[in-house]
mmCIF file of C-alpha atoms in Angstrom:
data_model
loop_
_atom_site.group_PDB
_atom_site.id
_atom_site.type_symbol
_atom_site.label_atom_id
_atom_site.label_comp_id
_atom_site.label_asym_id
_atom_site.label_seq_id
_atom_site.Cartn_x
_atom_site.Cartn_y
_atom_site.Cartn_z
ATOM 1 C CA MET A 1 -51.606 -38.929 -57.545
ATOM 2 C CA ILE A 2 -50.425 -38.221 -54.013
ATOM 3 C CA GLU A 3 -52.778 -35.734 -52.382
ATOM 4 C CA LEU A 4 -53.239 -34.699 -48.754
ATOM 5 C CA PRO A 5 -54.624 -37.946 -47.272
ATOM 6 C CA GLU A 6 -52.122 -40.113 -49.137
ATOM 7 C CA ALA A 7 -49.201 -37.857 -48.198
ATOM 8 C CA PHE A 8 -49.967 -38.123 -44.490
ATOM 9 C CA THR A 9 -50.661 -41.854 -44.749
ATOM 10 C CA LEU A 10 -47.391 -42.482 -46.576
ATOM 11 C CA ALA A 11 -45.416 -40.349 -44.133
ATOM 12 C CA GLY A 12 -46.697 -42.471 -41.258
ATOM 13 C CA GLN A 13 -45.924 -45.712 -43.070
ATOM 14 C CA LEU A 14 -42.454 -44.553 -44.091
ATOM 15 C CA GLY A 15 -41.773 -43.815 -40.440
ATOM 16 C CA GLN A 16 -42.954 -47.220 -39.292
ATOM 17 C CA ALA A 17 -40.951 -48.994 -41.984
ATOM 18 C CA PHE A 18 -37.660 -47.091 -42.019
ATOM 19 C CA ILE A 19 -36.989 -44.892 -38.980
ATOM 20 C CA GLY A 20 -33.784 -46.069 -37.323
ATOM 21 C CA LYS A 21 -32.493 -47.779 -40.449
ATOM 22 C CA THR A 22 -29.470 -46.629 -42.431
ATOM 23 C CA ILE A 23 -29.478 -46.130 -46.186
ATOM 24 C CA VAL A 24 -26.701 -48.260 -47.659
ATOM 25 C CA SER A 25 -27.247 -47.335 -51.310
ATOM 26 C CA ALA A 26 -29.377 -45.102 -53.504
ATOM 27 C CA LYS A 27 -29.991 -45.683 -57.188
ATOM 28 C CA ALA A 28 -31.785 -42.882 -59.037
ATOM 29 C CA ASN A 29 -32.821 -42.677 -62.674
ATOM 30 C CA THR A 30 -31.614 -46.210 -63.436
ATOM 31 C CA HIS A 31 -34.589 -46.496 -65.772
ATOM 32 C CA PRO A 32 -35.125 -42.955 -67.117
ATOM 33 C CA HIS A 33 -38.634 -41.539 -67.229
ATOM 34 C CA GLY A 34 -39.346 -38.407 -69.236
ATOM 35 C CA PHE A 35 -41.380 -36.869 -66.426
ATOM 36 C CA ALA A 36 -39.426 -38.019 -63.371
ATOM 37 C CA TRP A 37 -37.907 -35.089 -61.530
ATOM 38 C CA TYR A 38 -34.879 -35.014 -59.231
ATOM 39 C CA SER A 39 -32.961 -32.365 -57.316
ATOM 40 C CA GLY A 40 -29.588 -32.042 -58.945
ATOM 41 C CA GLU A 41 -27.932 -34.930 -60.746
ATOM 42 C CA PRO A 42 -29.582 -38.311 -60.080
ATOM 43 C CA SER A 43 -26.141 -39.926 -60.379
ATOM 44 C CA LEU A 44 -25.158 -38.139 -57.143
ATOM 45 C CA TYR A 45 -28.012 -39.545 -55.040
ATOM 46 C CA ASN A 46 -25.886 -42.367 -53.684
ATOM 47 C CA GLU A 47 -23.220 -39.892 -52.604
ATOM 48 C CA LYS A 48 -25.910 -37.723 -50.988
ATOM 49 C CA LEU A 49 -27.758 -40.443 -49.112
ATOM 50 C CA ALA A 50 -25.642 -43.553 -48.499
ATOM 51 C CA GLY A 51 -24.620 -43.948 -44.865
ATOM 52 C CA ARG A 52 -27.374 -41.708 -43.481
ATOM 53 C CA LYS A 53 -29.840 -42.933 -40.862
ATOM 54 C CA VAL A 54 -33.552 -42.201 -41.194
ATOM 55 C CA THR A 55 -34.524 -40.096 -38.185
ATOM 56 C CA GLY A 56 -38.085 -39.045 -38.995
ATOM 57 C CA THR A 57 -40.808 -38.413 -41.534
ATOM 58 C CA ALA A 58 -43.335 -35.663 -42.226
ATOM 59 C CA ALA A 59 -45.935 -34.525 -44.746
ATOM 60 C CA TYR A 60 -46.494 -31.020 -46.067
ATOM 61 C CA GLY A 61 -49.337 -30.491 -48.507
ATOM 62 C CA GLY A 62 -49.178 -33.391 -50.931
ATOM 63 C CA ARG A 63 -45.540 -34.251 -50.178
ATOM 64 C CA PRO A 64 -44.487 -37.031 -47.815
ATOM 65 C CA GLU A 65 -40.817 -36.924 -46.860
ATOM 66 C CA MET A 66 -38.114 -38.812 -44.975
ATOM 67 C CA HIS A 67 -35.421 -37.162 -42.863
ATOM 68 C CA ALA A 68 -32.005 -38.794 -42.934
ATOM 69 C CA ASP A 69 -29.156 -37.208 -40.934
ATOM 70 C CA GLY A 70 -29.526 -33.700 -42.321
ATOM 71 C CA MET A 71 -30.985 -34.701 -45.696
ATOM 72 C CA ILE A 72 -34.615 -34.752 -46.823
ATOM 73 C CA VAL A 73 -36.040 -37.145 -49.392
ATOM 74 C CA SER A 74 -39.339 -35.702 -50.646
ATOM 75 C CA PHE A 75 -41.904 -37.348 -52.928
ATOM 76 C CA PHE A 76 -44.805 -35.796 -54.841
ATOM 77 C CA ASP A 77 -47.388 -36.136 -57.620
ATOM 78 C CA GLY A 78 -47.351 -39.524 -59.368
ATOM 79 C CA VAL A 79 -44.588 -41.220 -57.373
ATOM 80 C CA ARG A 80 -45.586 -44.653 -56.137
ATOM 81 C CA GLY A 81 -43.415 -45.855 -53.268
ATOM 82 C CA ARG A 82 -43.341 -49.551 -52.419
ATOM 83 C CA TYR A 83 -41.859 -51.298 -49.374
ATOM 84 C CA ILE A 84 -39.616 -54.232 -50.312
ATOM 85 C CA SER A 85 -38.936 -56.795 -47.598
ATOM 86 C CA ALA A 86 -35.542 -58.401 -46.946
ATOM 87 C CA GLY A 87 -34.866 -61.129 -49.478
ATOM 88 C CA GLU A 88 -37.673 -60.018 -51.787
ATOM 89 C CA LYS A 89 -36.769 -59.636 -55.455
ATOM 90 C CA ARG A 90 -36.349 -56.013 -56.469
ATOM 91 C CA PRO A 91 -38.496 -54.783 -59.382
ATOM 92 C CA ASP A 92 -36.668 -54.687 -62.691
ATOM 93 C CA LYS A 93 -37.602 -51.072 -63.365
ATOM 94 C CA HIS A 94 -37.671 -48.125 -60.995
ATOM 95 C CA GLN A 95 -36.841 -44.427 -60.813
ATOM 96 C CA LEU A 96 -35.448 -44.547 -57.262
ATOM 97 C CA LEU A 97 -34.317 -47.495 -55.158
ATOM 98 C CA LEU A 98 -33.132 -46.994 -51.577
ATOM 99 C CA GLU A 99 -31.517 -50.035 -49.927
ATOM 100 C CA PHE A 100 -31.334 -50.218 -46.121
ATOM 101 C CA ASP A 101 -28.980 -51.935 -43.710
ATOM 102 C CA ASP A 102 -31.508 -54.607 -42.683
ATOM 103 C CA GLY A 103 -32.056 -55.807 -46.247
ATOM 104 C CA THR A 104 -35.319 -53.932 -46.823
ATOM 105 C CA ALA A 105 -35.747 -51.345 -49.550
ATOM 106 C CA LEU A 106 -37.937 -48.524 -50.798
ATOM 107 C CA CYS A 107 -38.699 -48.750 -54.516
ATOM 108 C CA CYS A 108 -40.216 -45.735 -56.278
ATOM 109 C CA THR A 109 -41.756 -45.642 -59.731
ATOM 110 C CA VAL A 110 -43.406 -42.716 -61.487
ATOM 111 C CA GLN A 111 -46.947 -42.831 -62.854
ATOM 112 C CA MET A 112 -47.361 -40.106 -65.496
ATOM 113 C CA TYR A 113 -45.134 -37.579 -63.684
ATOM 114 C CA GLY A 114 -43.615 -37.077 -60.257
ATOM 115 C CA GLY A 115 -40.671 -35.957 -58.182
ATOM 116 C CA MET A 116 -38.178 -37.689 -55.884
ATOM 117 C CA MET A 117 -36.051 -34.931 -54.415
ATOM 118 C CA ALA A 118 -33.026 -35.304 -52.146
ATOM 119 C CA PHE A 119 -31.694 -32.099 -50.603
ATOM 120 C CA PRO A 120 -30.161 -30.728 -47.382
ATOM 121 C CA ASP A 121 -32.520 -29.872 -44.528
ATOM 122 C CA GLU A 122 -32.114 -26.126 -44.847
ATOM 123 C CA PRO A 123 -33.989 -23.210 -46.465
ATOM 124 C CA ARG A 124 -34.407 -23.733 -50.191
ATOM 125 C CA ASP A 125 -35.727 -21.868 -53.211
ATOM 126 C CA ASP A 126 -38.723 -24.075 -54.018
ATOM 127 C CA PHE A 127 -42.090 -22.311 -54.137
ATOM 128 C CA TYR A 128 -44.274 -25.424 -54.005
ATOM 129 C CA TYR A 129 -42.294 -27.051 -51.209
ATOM 130 C CA ASN A 130 -42.120 -23.880 -49.122
ATOM 131 C CA ILE A 131 -45.792 -22.995 -49.463
ATOM 132 C CA GLY A 132 -46.726 -26.506 -48.378
ATOM 133 C CA ARG A 133 -44.759 -25.959 -45.181
ATOM 134 C CA GLU A 134 -46.009 -22.432 -44.582
ATOM 135 C CA LYS A 135 -49.756 -22.720 -45.120
ATOM 136 C CA PRO A 136 -51.924 -24.413 -42.499
ATOM 137 C CA SER A 137 -53.006 -27.960 -43.245
ATOM 138 C CA PRO A 138 -56.711 -28.838 -43.188
ATOM 139 C CA PHE A 139 -55.694 -31.373 -40.536
ATOM 140 C CA SER A 140 -54.511 -28.584 -38.217
ATOM 141 C CA GLU A 141 -56.405 -26.269 -35.859
ATOM 142 C CA ALA A 142 -55.012 -23.258 -37.736
ATOM 143 C CA PHE A 143 -57.183 -24.217 -40.701
ATOM 144 C CA ASP A 144 -60.314 -22.801 -39.111
ATOM 145 C CA LYS A 145 -63.473 -21.260 -40.517
ATOM 146 C CA GLU A 146 -62.015 -17.758 -40.453
ATOM 147 C CA TYR A 147 -58.940 -18.854 -42.394
ATOM 148 C CA PHE A 148 -61.132 -20.633 -44.950
ATOM 149 C CA ARG A 149 -63.334 -17.570 -45.437
ATOM 150 C CA GLY A 150 -60.169 -15.613 -46.233
ATOM 151 C CA LEU A 151 -59.664 -17.748 -49.353
ATOM 152 C CA PHE A 152 -62.622 -15.946 -50.930
ATOM 153 C CA VAL A 153 -61.218 -12.455 -50.398
ATOM 154 C CA GLY A 154 -60.304 -10.689 -53.643
ATOM 155 C CA ILE A 155 -61.106 -13.606 -55.960
ATOM 156 C CA LYS A 156 -62.179 -13.003 -59.555
ATOM 157 C CA LYS A 157 -65.882 -13.208 -60.357
ATOM 158 C CA SER A 158 -65.140 -15.881 -62.963
ATOM 159 C CA LEU A 159 -63.320 -18.208 -60.530
ATOM 160 C CA SER A 160 -65.016 -21.600 -60.149
ATOM 161 C CA VAL A 161 -65.219 -23.489 -56.884
ATOM 162 C CA LYS A 162 -62.905 -26.121 -58.337
ATOM 163 C CA ALA A 163 -60.318 -23.482 -59.190
ATOM 164 C CA LEU A 164 -60.642 -21.897 -55.742
ATOM 165 C CA LEU A 165 -59.919 -25.120 -53.879
ATOM 166 C CA ALA A 166 -57.610 -27.016 -56.203
ATOM 167 C CA THR A 167 -55.418 -24.464 -57.992
ATOM 168 C CA GLU A 168 -52.820 -21.803 -57.160
ATOM 169 C CA GLN A 169 -51.781 -23.757 -54.040
ATOM 170 C CA ARG A 170 -54.478 -22.080 -51.959
ATOM 171 C CA ILE A 171 -54.726 -25.370 -50.057
ATOM 172 C CA PRO A 172 -51.502 -27.295 -50.736
ATOM 173 C CA GLY A 173 -52.156 -30.974 -51.348
ATOM 174 C CA LEU A 174 -55.837 -30.540 -52.190
ATOM 175 C CA GLY A 175 -56.070 -31.568 -55.823
ATOM 176 C CA ASN A 176 -58.643 -32.649 -58.344
ATOM 177 C CA GLY A 177 -58.858 -36.148 -56.880
ATOM 178 C CA VAL A 178 -60.021 -35.349 -53.350
ATOM 179 C CA LEU A 179 -61.985 -32.340 -54.600
ATOM 180 C CA GLN A 180 -64.768 -34.484 -56.066
ATOM 181 C CA ASP A 181 -66.041 -35.939 -52.791
ATOM 182 C CA ILE A 182 -65.633 -32.636 -50.958
ATOM 183 C CA LEU A 183 -67.965 -30.905 -53.399
ATOM 184 C CA PHE A 184 -70.390 -33.822 -53.430
ATOM 185 C CA ASN A 185 -70.654 -33.664 -49.643
ATOM 186 C CA ALA A 186 -71.094 -29.887 -49.815
ATOM 187 C CA HIS A 187 -73.819 -30.190 -52.515
ATOM 188 C CA ILE A 188 -71.861 -27.779 -54.753
ATOM 189 C CA HIS A 189 -71.190 -28.171 -58.450
ATOM 190 C CA PRO A 190 -67.485 -27.896 -59.461
ATOM 191 C CA LYS A 191 -68.261 -25.234 -62.074
ATOM 192 C CA ARG A 192 -70.205 -23.040 -59.676
ATOM 193 C CA LYS A 193 -68.714 -19.555 -59.378
ATOM 194 C CA ALA A 194 -67.072 -19.310 -55.962
ATOM 195 C CA GLU A 195 -68.186 -15.719 -55.494
ATOM 196 C CA SER A 196 -71.831 -16.774 -55.826
ATOM 197 C CA LEU A 197 -71.726 -18.937 -52.687
ATOM 198 C CA SER A 198 -73.666 -17.539 -49.758
ATOM 199 C CA ASP A 199 -72.071 -17.294 -46.319
ATOM 200 C CA SER A 200 -73.972 -20.418 -45.315
ATOM 201 C CA GLU A 201 -72.730 -22.317 -48.366
ATOM 202 C CA ARG A 202 -69.163 -21.227 -47.685
ATOM 203 C CA ASP A 203 -69.431 -22.559 -44.147
ATOM 204 C CA THR A 204 -70.883 -25.810 -45.493
ATOM 205 C CA LEU A 205 -67.977 -26.058 -47.927
ATOM 206 C CA TYR A 206 -65.503 -25.491 -45.103
ATOM 207 C CA HIS A 207 -66.982 -28.293 -43.009
ATOM 208 C CA ALA A 208 -67.128 -30.618 -46.025
ATOM 209 C CA THR A 209 -63.465 -29.900 -46.794
ATOM 210 C CA VAL A 210 -62.268 -30.692 -43.284
ATOM 211 C CA SER A 211 -64.529 -33.681 -42.635
ATOM 212 C CA THR A 212 -64.042 -35.327 -46.043
ATOM 213 C CA LEU A 213 -60.259 -35.056 -45.874
ATOM 214 C CA LYS A 214 -60.311 -36.455 -42.337
ATOM 215 C CA ASP A 215 -62.405 -39.415 -43.492
ATOM 216 C CA MET A 216 -59.914 -40.032 -46.288
ATOM 217 C CA LEU A 217 -56.999 -39.870 -43.866
ATOM 218 C CA ASP A 218 -58.717 -42.126 -41.335
ATOM 219 C CA GLY A 219 -59.268 -44.642 -44.132
ATOM 220 C CA GLY A 220 -55.589 -44.667 -45.042
ATOM 221 C CA GLY A 221 -56.109 -42.787 -48.308
ATOM 222 C CA ARG A 222 -58.481 -43.197 -51.213
ATOM 223 C CA ASP A 223 -59.260 -46.534 -52.861
ATOM 224 C CA THR A 224 -57.994 -45.087 -56.151
ATOM 225 C CA GLU A 225 -54.444 -44.919 -54.737
ATOM 226 C CA LYS A 226 -52.068 -47.457 -53.179
ATOM 227 C CA ASP A 227 -50.116 -47.200 -49.949
ATOM 228 C CA LEU A 228 -46.517 -48.141 -49.157
ATOM 229 C CA PHE A 229 -47.457 -51.833 -49.001
ATOM 230 C CA SER A 230 -49.251 -51.850 -52.377
ATOM 231 C CA ARG A 231 -52.695 -51.891 -50.757
ATOM 232 C CA PRO A 232 -55.483 -49.608 -51.999
ATOM 233 C CA GLY A 233 -56.632 -47.007 -49.506
ATOM 234 C CA GLY A 234 -59.561 -47.893 -47.293
ATOM 235 C CA TYR A 235 -61.608 -44.805 -48.092
ATOM 236 C CA ARG A 236 -64.232 -45.637 -50.718
ATOM 237 C CA THR A 237 -64.492 -42.747 -53.118
ATOM 238 C CA ILE A 238 -67.956 -41.389 -53.871
ATOM 239 C CA LEU A 239 -67.012 -39.779 -57.182
ATOM 240 C CA SER A 240 -64.148 -41.199 -59.233
ATOM 241 C CA SER A 241 -63.523 -43.367 -62.275
ATOM 242 C CA LYS A 242 -64.288 -46.350 -60.030
ATOM 243 C CA THR A 243 -67.838 -45.165 -59.321
ATOM 244 C CA LEU A 244 -68.876 -43.584 -62.611
ATOM 245 C CA ALA A 245 -70.880 -46.622 -63.744
ATOM 246 C CA TYR A 246 -72.980 -46.677 -60.566
ATOM 247 C CA PRO A 247 -75.950 -44.487 -59.637
ATOM 248 C CA CYS A 248 -75.526 -41.462 -57.408
ATOM 249 C CA ARG A 249 -75.574 -42.396 -53.718
ATOM 250 C CA ARG A 250 -77.756 -39.424 -52.905
ATOM 251 C CA CYS A 251 -80.429 -39.295 -55.598
ATOM 252 C CA GLY A 252 -80.009 -42.561 -57.511
ATOM 253 C CA GLY A 253 -79.498 -40.636 -60.736
ATOM 254 C CA GLU A 254 -76.803 -40.931 -63.361
ATOM 255 C CA LEU A 255 -73.297 -39.710 -62.596
ATOM 256 C CA LYS A 256 -71.646 -37.408 -65.126
ATOM 257 C CA ARG A 257 -68.007 -36.838 -66.058
ATOM 258 C CA GLU A 258 -66.690 -33.806 -67.917
ATOM 259 C CA ALA A 259 -63.285 -32.347 -68.678
ATOM 260 C CA PHE A 260 -62.789 -29.060 -66.855
ATOM 261 C CA LEU A 261 -59.675 -27.031 -65.962
ATOM 262 C CA GLY A 262 -57.183 -29.684 -66.970
ATOM 263 C CA GLY A 263 -58.883 -32.681 -65.360
ATOM 264 C CA ASN A 264 -62.132 -34.579 -65.069
ATOM 265 C CA ILE A 265 -64.953 -33.493 -62.803
ATOM 266 C CA TYR A 266 -67.733 -35.777 -61.575
ATOM 267 C CA PHE A 267 -71.216 -34.814 -60.457
ATOM 268 C CA CYS A 268 -74.729 -36.188 -60.377
ATOM 269 C CA ARG A 269 -77.307 -35.059 -62.913
ATOM 270 C CA TYR A 270 -79.510 -33.582 -60.194
ATOM 271 C CA LEU A 271 -76.676 -31.438 -58.846
ATOM 272 C CA LYS A 272 -76.028 -30.070 -62.322
ATOM 273 C CA LEU A 273 -79.659 -29.064 -62.745
ATOM 274 C CA ILE A 274 -79.950 -27.119 -59.512
ATOM 275 C CA GLN A 275 -76.557 -25.423 -59.385
ATOM 276 C CA THR A 276 -75.559 -24.342 -62.904
#
């Protein structure tokens, strides 16, 4: 899934690959997917986008986007975008294919579920998109310790640390995937009640959030995800399905996986003993 580090990585790569090029055709929903989402009728994407030049890219929360002469093409969740070089055979199946005037293309497929929106660059009624633009990114100076402490104000006593960080769009783009290494680096169990954290632990969690996400971004995304050129990210995840069979880096103990709040959580046995 596209989360913060992948969104910013993809936005940069989309810019390098396509800025200055003109979209000559757009094919959406050619191979229908039950959980592929579009803005409006997919059959109108060619009418919306053909003839427009890519002028820039950006990332807000977990959404990378391209700007094309007054239109925005925004991607999120399980969309996998792939750069196709001039003369390269196009994949047989896709949910969105943008062809450019130099013969290159952007091919998008959906893993599990995801969105490929195309809409005018103007205010829109989209809660998730708007909140991603409005709230400060952990990569920005506005996301400081004081702002982070404010996330704890008024929370329910039952709220877990996982729920605090990765639900309700408190930090847009921070999902269950990047959460695992953040909490490992902070020495905090995902099920720990957020309210129970001391001021010192909250500060530790803040620093772990910022530094871990920066490491992921500097690595070009996580090794569990692929970039625009079909390469896995250079950041080696500490806790993920790729590492479950290996001992904990910190204590050498066994890593655990449990289902919790709609997704898997990972933690070392030692962490579970001291924090739950």
